[in-house]
XYZ file of C-alpha atoms in Angstrom:
616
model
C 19.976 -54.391 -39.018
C 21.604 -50.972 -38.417
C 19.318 -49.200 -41.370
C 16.389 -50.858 -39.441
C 17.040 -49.231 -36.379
C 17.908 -46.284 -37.795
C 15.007 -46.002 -39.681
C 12.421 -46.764 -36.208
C 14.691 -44.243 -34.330
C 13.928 -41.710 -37.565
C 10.442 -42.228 -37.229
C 10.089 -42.396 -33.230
C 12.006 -38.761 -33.509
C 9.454 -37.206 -35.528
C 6.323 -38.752 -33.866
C 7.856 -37.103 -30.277
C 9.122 -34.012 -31.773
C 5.627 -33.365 -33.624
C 3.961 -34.565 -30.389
C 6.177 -31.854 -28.854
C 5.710 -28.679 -30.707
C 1.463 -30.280 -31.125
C 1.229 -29.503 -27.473
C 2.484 -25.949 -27.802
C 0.623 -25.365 -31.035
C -2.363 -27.297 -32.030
C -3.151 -28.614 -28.600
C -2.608 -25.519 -26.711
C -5.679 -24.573 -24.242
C -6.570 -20.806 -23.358
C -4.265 -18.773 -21.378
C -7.211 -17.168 -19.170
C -10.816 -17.029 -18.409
C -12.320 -13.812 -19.682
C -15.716 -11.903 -18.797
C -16.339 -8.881 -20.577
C -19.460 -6.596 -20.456
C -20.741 -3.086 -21.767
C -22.319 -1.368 -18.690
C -26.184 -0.400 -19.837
C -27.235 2.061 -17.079
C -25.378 5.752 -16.803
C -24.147 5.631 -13.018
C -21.534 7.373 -11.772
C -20.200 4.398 -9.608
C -19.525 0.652 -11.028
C -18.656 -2.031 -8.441
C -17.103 -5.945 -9.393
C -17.922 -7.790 -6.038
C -15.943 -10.112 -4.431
C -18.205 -13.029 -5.126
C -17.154 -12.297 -8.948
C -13.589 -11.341 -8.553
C -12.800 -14.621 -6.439
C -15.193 -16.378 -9.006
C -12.362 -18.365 -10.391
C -9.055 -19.271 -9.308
C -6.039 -17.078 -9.291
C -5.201 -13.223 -9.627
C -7.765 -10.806 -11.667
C -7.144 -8.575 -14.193
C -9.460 -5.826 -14.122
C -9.733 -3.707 -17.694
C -11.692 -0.928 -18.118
C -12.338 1.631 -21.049
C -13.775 4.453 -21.121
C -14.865 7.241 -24.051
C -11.483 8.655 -26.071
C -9.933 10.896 -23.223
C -12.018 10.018 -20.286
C -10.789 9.706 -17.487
C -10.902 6.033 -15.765
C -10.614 5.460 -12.059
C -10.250 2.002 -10.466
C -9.685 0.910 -6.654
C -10.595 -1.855 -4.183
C -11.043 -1.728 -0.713
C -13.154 -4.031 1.881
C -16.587 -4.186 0.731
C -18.059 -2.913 3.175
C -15.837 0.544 2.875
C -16.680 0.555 -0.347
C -20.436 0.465 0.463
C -20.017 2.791 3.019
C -18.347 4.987 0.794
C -20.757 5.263 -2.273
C -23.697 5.538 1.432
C -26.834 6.120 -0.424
C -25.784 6.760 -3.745
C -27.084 4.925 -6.581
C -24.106 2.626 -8.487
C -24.327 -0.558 -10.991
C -23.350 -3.547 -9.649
C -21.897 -6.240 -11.903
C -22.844 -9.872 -11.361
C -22.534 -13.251 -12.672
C -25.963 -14.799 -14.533
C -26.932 -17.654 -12.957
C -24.035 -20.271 -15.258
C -21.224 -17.836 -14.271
C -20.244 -17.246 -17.770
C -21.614 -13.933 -18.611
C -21.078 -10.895 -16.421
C -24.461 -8.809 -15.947
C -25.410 -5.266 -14.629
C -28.069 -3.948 -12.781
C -28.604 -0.809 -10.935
C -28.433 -1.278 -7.085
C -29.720 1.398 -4.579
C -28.640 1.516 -1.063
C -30.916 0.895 1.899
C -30.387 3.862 4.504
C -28.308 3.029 7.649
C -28.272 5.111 10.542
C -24.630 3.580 11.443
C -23.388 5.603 8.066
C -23.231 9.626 8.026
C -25.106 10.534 5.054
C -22.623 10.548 1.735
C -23.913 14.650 1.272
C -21.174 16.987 0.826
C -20.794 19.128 4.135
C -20.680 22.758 4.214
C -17.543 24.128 2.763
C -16.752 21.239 0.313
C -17.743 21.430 -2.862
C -19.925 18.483 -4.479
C -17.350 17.410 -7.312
C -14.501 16.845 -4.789
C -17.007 15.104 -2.044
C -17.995 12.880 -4.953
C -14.816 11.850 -6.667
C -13.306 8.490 -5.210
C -9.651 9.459 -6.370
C -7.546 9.969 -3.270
C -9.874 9.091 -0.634
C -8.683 7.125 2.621
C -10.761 4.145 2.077
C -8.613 2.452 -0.526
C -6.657 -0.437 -0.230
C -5.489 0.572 -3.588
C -6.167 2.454 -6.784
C -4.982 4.327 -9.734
C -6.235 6.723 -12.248
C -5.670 6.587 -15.971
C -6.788 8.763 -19.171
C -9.627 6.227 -21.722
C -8.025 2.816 -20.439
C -6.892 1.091 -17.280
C -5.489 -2.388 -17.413
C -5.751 -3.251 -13.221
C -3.512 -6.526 -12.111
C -4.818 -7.369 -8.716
C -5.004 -9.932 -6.153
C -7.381 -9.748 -3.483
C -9.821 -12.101 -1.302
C -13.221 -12.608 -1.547
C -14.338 -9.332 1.204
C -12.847 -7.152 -1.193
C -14.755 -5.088 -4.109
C -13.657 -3.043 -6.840
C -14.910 0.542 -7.232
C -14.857 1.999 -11.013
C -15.902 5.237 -11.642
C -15.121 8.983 -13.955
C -14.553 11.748 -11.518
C -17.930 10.695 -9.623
C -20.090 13.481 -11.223
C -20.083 11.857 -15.168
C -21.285 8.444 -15.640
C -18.472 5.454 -15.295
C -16.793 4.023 -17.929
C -18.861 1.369 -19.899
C -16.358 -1.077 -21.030
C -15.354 -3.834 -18.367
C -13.410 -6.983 -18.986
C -12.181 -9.305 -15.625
C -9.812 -12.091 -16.572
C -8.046 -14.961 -14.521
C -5.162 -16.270 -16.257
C -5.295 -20.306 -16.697
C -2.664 -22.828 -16.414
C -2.212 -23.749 -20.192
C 1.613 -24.997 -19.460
C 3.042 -28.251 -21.214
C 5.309 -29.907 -18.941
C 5.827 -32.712 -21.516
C 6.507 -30.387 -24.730
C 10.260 -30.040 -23.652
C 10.742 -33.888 -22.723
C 9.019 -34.777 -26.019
C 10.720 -32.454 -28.097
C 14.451 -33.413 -26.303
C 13.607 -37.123 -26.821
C 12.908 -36.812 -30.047
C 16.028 -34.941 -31.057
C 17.950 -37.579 -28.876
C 16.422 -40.680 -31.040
C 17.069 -38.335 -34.539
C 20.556 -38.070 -33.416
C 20.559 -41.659 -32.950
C 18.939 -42.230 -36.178
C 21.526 -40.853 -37.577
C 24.672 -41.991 -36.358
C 23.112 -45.601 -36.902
C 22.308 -44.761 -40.422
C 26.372 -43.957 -41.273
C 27.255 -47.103 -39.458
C 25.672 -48.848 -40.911
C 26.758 -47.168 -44.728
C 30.069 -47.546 -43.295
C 29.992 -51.451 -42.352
C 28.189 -51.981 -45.564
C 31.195 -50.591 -47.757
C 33.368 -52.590 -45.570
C 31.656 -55.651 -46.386
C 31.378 -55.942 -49.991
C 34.917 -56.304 -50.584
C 37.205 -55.952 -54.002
C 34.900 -56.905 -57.210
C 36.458 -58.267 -60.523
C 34.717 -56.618 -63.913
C 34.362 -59.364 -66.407
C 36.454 -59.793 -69.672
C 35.548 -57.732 -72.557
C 34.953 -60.232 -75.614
C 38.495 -60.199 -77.972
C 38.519 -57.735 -81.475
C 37.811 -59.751 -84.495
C 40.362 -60.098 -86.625
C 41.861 -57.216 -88.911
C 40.152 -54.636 -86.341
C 41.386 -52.126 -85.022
C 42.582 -52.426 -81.415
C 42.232 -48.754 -79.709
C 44.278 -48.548 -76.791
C 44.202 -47.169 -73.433
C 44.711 -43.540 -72.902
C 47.835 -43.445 -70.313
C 46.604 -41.129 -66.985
C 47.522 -38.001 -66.605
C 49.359 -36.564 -63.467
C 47.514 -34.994 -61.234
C 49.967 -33.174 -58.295
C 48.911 -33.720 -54.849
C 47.349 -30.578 -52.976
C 46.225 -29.220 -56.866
C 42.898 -29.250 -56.547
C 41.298 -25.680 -56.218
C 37.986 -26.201 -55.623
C 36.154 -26.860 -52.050
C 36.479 -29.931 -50.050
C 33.795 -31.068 -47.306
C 34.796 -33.733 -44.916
C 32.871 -36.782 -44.475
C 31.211 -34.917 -40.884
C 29.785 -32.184 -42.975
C 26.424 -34.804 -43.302
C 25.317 -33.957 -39.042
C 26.047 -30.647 -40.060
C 22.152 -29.907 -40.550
C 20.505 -32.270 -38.244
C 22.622 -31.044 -35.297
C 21.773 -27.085 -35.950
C 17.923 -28.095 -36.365
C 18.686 -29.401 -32.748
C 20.467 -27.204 -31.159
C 17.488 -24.720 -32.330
C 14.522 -26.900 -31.191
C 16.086 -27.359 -27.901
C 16.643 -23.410 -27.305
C 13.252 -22.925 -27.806
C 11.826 -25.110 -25.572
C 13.715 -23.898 -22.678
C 10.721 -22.063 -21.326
C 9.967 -23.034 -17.822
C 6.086 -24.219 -18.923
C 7.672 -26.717 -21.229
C 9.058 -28.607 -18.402
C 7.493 -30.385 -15.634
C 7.357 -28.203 -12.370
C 8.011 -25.280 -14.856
C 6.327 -21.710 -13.514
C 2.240 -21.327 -14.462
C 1.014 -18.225 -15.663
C 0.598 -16.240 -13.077
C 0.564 -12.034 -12.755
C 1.371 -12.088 -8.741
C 4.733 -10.514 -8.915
C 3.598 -7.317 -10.755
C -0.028 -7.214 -9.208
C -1.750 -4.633 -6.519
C -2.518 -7.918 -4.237
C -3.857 -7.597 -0.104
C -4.062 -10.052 2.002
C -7.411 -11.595 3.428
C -8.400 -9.459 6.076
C -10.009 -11.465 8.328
C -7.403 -11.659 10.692
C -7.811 -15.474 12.315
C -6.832 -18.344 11.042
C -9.958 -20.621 10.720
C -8.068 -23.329 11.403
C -6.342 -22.355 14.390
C -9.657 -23.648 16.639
C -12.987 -24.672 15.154
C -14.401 -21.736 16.702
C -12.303 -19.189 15.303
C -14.284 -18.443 12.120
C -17.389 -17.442 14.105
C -15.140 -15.245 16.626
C -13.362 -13.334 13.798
C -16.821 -12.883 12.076
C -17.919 -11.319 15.278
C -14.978 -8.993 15.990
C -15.199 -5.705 14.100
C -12.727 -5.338 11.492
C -9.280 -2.510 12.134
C -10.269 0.666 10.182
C -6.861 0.503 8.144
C -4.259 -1.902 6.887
C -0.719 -0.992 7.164
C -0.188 -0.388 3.883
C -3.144 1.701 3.783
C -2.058 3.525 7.213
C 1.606 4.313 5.163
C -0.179 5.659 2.192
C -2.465 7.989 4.639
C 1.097 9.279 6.389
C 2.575 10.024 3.229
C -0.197 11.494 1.510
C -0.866 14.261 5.478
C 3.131 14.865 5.055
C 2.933 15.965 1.775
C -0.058 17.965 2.237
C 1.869 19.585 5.447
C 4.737 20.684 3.735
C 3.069 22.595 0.979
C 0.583 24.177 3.336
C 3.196 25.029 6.065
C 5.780 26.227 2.678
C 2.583 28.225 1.277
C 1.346 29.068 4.606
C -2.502 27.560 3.323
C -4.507 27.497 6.080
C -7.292 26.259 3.748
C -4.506 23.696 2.378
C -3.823 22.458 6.425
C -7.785 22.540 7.368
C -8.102 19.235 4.674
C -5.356 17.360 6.947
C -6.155 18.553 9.976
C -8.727 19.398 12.811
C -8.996 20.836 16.368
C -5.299 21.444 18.514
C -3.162 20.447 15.804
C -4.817 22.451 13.691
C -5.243 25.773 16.193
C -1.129 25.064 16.437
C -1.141 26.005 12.418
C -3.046 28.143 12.225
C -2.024 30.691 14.841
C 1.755 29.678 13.633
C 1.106 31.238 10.448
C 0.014 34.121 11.298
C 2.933 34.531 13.763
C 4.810 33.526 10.666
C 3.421 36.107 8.597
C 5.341 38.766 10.841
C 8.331 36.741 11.104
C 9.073 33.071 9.671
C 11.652 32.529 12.000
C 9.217 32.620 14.685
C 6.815 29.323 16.068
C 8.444 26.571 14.445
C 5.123 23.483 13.974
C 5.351 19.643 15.125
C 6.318 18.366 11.966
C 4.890 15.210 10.441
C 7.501 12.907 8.740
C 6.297 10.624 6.528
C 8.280 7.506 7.078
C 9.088 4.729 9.017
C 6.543 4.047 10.658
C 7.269 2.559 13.974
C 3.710 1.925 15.338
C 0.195 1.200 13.611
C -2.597 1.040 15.701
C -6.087 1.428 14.140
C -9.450 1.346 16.136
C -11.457 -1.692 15.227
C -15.102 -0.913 14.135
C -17.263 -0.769 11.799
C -18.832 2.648 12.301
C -18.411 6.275 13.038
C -16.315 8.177 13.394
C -12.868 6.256 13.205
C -9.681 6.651 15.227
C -5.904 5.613 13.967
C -3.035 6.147 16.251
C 0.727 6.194 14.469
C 4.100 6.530 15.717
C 6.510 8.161 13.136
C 9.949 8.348 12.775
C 12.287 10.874 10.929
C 13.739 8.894 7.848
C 16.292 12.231 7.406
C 16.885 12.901 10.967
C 16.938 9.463 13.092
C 18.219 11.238 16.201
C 14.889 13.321 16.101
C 12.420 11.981 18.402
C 9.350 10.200 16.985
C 6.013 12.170 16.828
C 3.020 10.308 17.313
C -0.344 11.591 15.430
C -3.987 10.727 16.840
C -6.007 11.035 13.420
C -9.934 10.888 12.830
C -11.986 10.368 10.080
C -15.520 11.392 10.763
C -17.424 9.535 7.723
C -16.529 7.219 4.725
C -15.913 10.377 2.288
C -13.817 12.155 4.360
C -10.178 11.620 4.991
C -8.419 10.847 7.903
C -7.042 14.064 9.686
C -5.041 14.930 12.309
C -6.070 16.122 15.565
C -3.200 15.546 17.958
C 0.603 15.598 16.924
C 2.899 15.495 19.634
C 6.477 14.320 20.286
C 7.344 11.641 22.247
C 9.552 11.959 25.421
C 12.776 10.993 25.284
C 13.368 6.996 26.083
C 9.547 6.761 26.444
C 8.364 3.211 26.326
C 4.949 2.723 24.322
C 2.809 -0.363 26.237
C 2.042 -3.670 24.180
C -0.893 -2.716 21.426
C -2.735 -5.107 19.275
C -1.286 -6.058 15.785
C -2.810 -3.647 13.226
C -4.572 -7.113 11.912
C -6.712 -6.940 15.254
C -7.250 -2.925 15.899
C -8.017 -2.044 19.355
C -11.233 -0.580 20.822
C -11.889 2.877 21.265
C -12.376 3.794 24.872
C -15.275 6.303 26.272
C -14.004 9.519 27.624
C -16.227 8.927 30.885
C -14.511 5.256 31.262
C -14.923 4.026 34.629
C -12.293 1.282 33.671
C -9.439 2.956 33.893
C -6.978 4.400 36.627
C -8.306 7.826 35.238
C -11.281 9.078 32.725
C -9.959 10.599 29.822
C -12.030 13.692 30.263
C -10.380 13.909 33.748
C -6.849 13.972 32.522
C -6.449 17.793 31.231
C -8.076 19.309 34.618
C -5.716 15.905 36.432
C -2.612 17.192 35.340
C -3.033 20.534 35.017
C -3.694 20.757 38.553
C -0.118 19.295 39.189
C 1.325 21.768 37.111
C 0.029 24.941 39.093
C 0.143 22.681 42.884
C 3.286 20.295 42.126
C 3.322 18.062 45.275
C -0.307 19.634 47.068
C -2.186 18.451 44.034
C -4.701 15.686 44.835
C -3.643 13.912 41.565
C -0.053 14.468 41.967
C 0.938 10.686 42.878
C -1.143 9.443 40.190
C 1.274 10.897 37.591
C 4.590 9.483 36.954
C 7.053 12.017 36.991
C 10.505 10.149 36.063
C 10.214 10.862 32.434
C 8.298 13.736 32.693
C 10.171 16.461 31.190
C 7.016 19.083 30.482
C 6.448 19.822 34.137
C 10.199 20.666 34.181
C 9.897 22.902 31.365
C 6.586 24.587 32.901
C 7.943 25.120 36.119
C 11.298 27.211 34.911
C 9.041 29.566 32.620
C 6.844 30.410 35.293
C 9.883 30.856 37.822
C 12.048 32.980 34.975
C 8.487 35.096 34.600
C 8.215 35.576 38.459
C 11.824 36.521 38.796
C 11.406 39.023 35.852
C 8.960 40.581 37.793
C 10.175 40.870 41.009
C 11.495 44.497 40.715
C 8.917 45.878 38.154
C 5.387 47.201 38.875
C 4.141 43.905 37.182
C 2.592 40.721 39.053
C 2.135 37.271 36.862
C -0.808 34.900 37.400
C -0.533 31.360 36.421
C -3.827 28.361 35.870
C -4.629 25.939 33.213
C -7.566 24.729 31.860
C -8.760 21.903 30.056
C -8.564 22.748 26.397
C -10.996 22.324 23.596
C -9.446 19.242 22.176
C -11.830 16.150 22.938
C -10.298 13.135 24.330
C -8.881 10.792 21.955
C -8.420 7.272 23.679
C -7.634 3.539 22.020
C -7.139 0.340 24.742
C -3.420 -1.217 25.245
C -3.400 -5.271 25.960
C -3.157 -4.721 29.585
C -7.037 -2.800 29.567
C -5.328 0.311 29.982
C -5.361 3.085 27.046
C -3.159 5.763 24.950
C -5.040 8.553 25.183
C -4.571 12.293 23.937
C -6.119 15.537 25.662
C -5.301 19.333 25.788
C -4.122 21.526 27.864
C -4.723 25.410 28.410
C -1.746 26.675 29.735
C -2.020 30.672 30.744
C 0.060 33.470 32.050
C -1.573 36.805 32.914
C 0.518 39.411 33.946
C -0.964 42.578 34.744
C 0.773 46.592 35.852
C 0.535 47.324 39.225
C 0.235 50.815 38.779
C -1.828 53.420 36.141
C 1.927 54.302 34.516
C 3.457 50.888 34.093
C 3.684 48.888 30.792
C 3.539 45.210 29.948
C 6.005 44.138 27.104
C 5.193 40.681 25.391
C 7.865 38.047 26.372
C 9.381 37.029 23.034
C 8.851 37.753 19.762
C 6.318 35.780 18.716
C 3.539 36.846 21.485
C 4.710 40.266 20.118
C 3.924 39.041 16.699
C 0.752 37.976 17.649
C -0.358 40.758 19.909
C 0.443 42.798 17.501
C 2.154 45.759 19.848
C 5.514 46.138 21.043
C 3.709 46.848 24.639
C 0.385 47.400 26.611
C -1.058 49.248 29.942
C -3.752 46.816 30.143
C -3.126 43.294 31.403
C -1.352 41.277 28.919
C -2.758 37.156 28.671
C -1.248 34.794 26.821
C -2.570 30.906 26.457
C -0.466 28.362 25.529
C -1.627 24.760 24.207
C -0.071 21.794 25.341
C -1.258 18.845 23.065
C -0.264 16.016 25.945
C 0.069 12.163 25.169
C -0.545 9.684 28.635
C -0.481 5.949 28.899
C -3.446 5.164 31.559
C -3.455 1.583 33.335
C -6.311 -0.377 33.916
C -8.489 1.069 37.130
C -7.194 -1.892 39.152
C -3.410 -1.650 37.984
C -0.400 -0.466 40.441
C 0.919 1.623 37.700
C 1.257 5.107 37.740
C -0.169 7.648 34.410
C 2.416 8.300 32.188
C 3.549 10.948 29.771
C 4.255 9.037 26.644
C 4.950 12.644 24.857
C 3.616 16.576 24.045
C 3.793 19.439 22.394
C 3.266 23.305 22.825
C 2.245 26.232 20.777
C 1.461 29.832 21.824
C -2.215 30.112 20.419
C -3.217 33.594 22.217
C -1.992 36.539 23.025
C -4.792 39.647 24.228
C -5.340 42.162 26.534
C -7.512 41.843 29.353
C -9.555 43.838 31.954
């Protein structure tokens, strides 16, 4: 009975181990869904949609070849960035034929929209940088690679993929998306165990049952040899020789040596089915952890309220992610530093526009005579401590950040108001001031929402932006007789503090000297930058002209330039004529709501001499 069930628990063994390594082998599926096409038309610009990239289920793996030692550019950003970007450029658009299995190209040419600025390179910019996708703003992601780029991403269906050369040759030809399939075995490891278990058990029945069978047969008597005939020859027994004990030489196995082999066959089979998709509830297939992935960004649940699909489709999407806004930051503080190391004003104008970039560019030429002189509002490029983009869908597009000093934590932040006037050009920054010392910021939107963008005429508010400069400038020439002087907050305010003891160390200088000092301000030539706060007010940034005149009171007397830097830029030790400097105060506020009890704030500023002349 024991060879019987040794031999069905032989035989089960091998039909589950075969089963086993079947599945694994034979029986194996595909590890992915693959789509691969050769691009027919000579574009500059491919795009994959996100009807085709969300196609099938799971992450896409985007591979692209191009020509030996071409260069291969891939990105994805919200499709309709992306179509904004290429405007009314002509690009081939990959689709699926009409059974999903083959991928299929066609040349697609934009319709004309007056809500996008044309995609023409402006004056000053050269075509082959205005047409090359690398580094521009608009990306959620991307990456650059010489003949071949092997993409891992992740995203949702509003997303699209951008392939192109350097946007003046055509794009790469050779396009492959995958999706990796589940193709696991959860039963190959349970198979191959149990059949290991029932071959051990094969065998350890097998040597019972040897071993009761020897037991069982007992002593056996050999039967009598017939007797010599007589007169034969009887030849007798040869006596045994003496063998000591412990003399043989040779090797000696023990009865266990027979599991030897069976047991090391096991102990190998099981090793190598300890991968996780051998086992039920093992891991899939699955790039996520290593691929460039975003998040859908439509930012309301749909089911949250049956109406919240159609209200999300009706709200404008936020300009920038937060992953994209930390890329932009990094990418403007690295461009910063070199310019302000190098001095490039050229370098700085790519980064930045109106007062922040006056600030620079008058700093480096006071720099030029001494570096010592007009330090700049730096721009740090991490943490980030607030995100809040303007949500639209048009032109030109407004991002407010708050940024910390990762070296320097005591520093204060400095907040930047950036623009970006169409979908080629980068986002650059207008206003970069610091933020007063234990300034509160009001409650903003989530950068999954955005916030509007407020006019600078708004009647909604306690105070128009375009109001503000002329507002507060008032207060600091009139202090307390200004009109507007209990609309302002002034705990906090430690500008007006700072304005008021210049002007009263420049009178006092004067005082004995043949010399009198005017004082006014003026709005300055920044526009009004403004984004709403949850409470209807706004942040808004303006500029400030702030001047000093000082002019000889008689034919003889001289005017020496205050400092060193309005010698610098004056570019004379002294003058006879009236001497006018202009200073530029680039001036953060919080406004309430028009109907709010609150007063305007100073959230933060900063100043730069940006003149320094001689006057009639």
């Amino acid at each position: 009975m024991r060879f019987v069930l040794a031999i069905a628990s032989l035989v089960l063994a091998a039909v589950l181990i075969v089963l086993g390594i079947a599945q694994r082998t034979v029986f194996l599926g595909p590890d992915k869904v693959e789509l691969e096409t050769k691009v027919s038309s000579s574009e500059p610009y491919t795009v994959i949609g996100g009807s085709v990239l969300t196609s099938h289920e799971g992450t896409q793996s985007v591979s692209v070849t191009g020509d030996d030692g071409e260069k291969v550019f891939v990105a994805y950003g919200r499709t309709s960035n992306v179509e904004a970007w290429l405007g009314q450029s002509k690009y081939n658009q990959l689709a699926l034929n009409k059974d999903g299995t083959q991928l299929v190209d066609r040349v697609k040419t934009p319709e004309v929209s007056s809500t996008i600025p044309a995609s023409t390179a402006p004056e000053g910019v050269s075509p082959a940088t205005w047409d090359n996708p690398a580094g521009s703003d608009m990306w959620l992601w991307e990456t650059s690679e010489d003949t071949a780029v092997i993409a891992p991403i992740s995203v949702p269906e509003d997303v699209s993929v951008i392939i192109a050369s350097d946007g003046t040759k055509p794009a790469p030809k050779n396009i492959t998306v995958s999706w990796p399939l589940d193709n696991s075995t959860p039963w190959a490891g349970p198979l191959i165990v149990a059949g290991l278990a029932f071959l051990l058990l094969g065998i350890i029945l097998y040597l019972l049952g040897v071993r009761h069978m020897r037991k069982s047969r007992g002593p056996r008597r050999k039967s009598l040899a017939p007797l010599p005939e007589e007169g034969s020859k009887v030849k007798l027994p040869r006596a045994r020789k003496y063998r000591p004990e412990g003399g043989a030489t040779g090797p000696r196995f023990g009865k266990r040596s027979l599991v030897v082999v069976p047991l090391g066959l096991a102990t190998v089979l099981a090793l190598s089915g300890c991968s996780a998709a051998y086992w039920p509830g093992g891991a899939t297939q699955s790039p996520e952890g290593n691929a460039a992935s975003v998040a859908p960004l439509n930012p309301t649940d749909p089911s949250a309220s049956p109406s919240a699909t159609s209200d999300a489709d009706a709200l404008p999407n936020p300009v920038v992610t937060e992953p994209q806004a930390k890329r932009i930051i990094q990418r403007i503080s690295v461009t910063t530093h070199e310019a302000d190391q190098a001095k490039n004003l050229d370098l700085a104008k790519t980064r930045f526009a109106g007062p922040a970039l006056t600030e620079r560019e008058i700093g480096y030429k006071i720099q030029g005579v001494n570096a010592q002189l007009a330090p700049l509002t730096p721009v740090p490029g991490s943490p980030l401590r607030l995100t809040l983009p303007q949500a639209t869908d048009g032109w030109p597009r407004t991002l407010l950040t708050v940024v910390a000093d990762k070296d320097d934590p005591t520093l204060a932040p400095t907040a930047l108001m950036l623009v970006q006037d169409s979908p080629r050009a980068n986002y650059v920054v207008h206003y970069a001031t610091r933020l007063e010392p234990k300034v509160t910021i009001p409650d903003v939107a989530s950068v999954t929402v955005g916030a509007a963008s407020v006019p600078a005429d708004s009647a909604f508010l306690a105070m128009a932006p375009d109001q503000l400069a002329a507002a507060y400038g008032d207060i600091l020439t009139n202090g307390e007789q200004s009109e507007s002087y209990g609309k302002f907050a002034a705990d906090g305010d430690s500008l007006r503090t700072q304005i008021k003891k210049f002007r009263d160390d420049v009178t006092a200088s004067l005082a004995d000297k043949a010399a009198t000092a005017e004082f006014r301000t003026e709005p300055g030539t920044g526009k009004p930058l403004a984004l709403a706060t949850n409470d209807s007010g706004a942040i808004v940034s303006v500029s400030l002209h702030d001047i000093v005149k000082v002019s000889p009171t008689s034919a003889d007397a001289k005017v020496k330039p205050s400092g060193e830097a309005v010698a610098a830029l004056l570019g004379a030790a002294e003058t006879t004529k009236p001497l006018q400097t202009t200073y530029e105060e680039q001036l953060l506020f919080y406004v309430p709501a028009k109907d709010s009890n609150q007063k305007i704030t100073l959230l933060g500023f900063s100043q730069a001499l940006i003149k320094a002349e001689e006057v009639q």
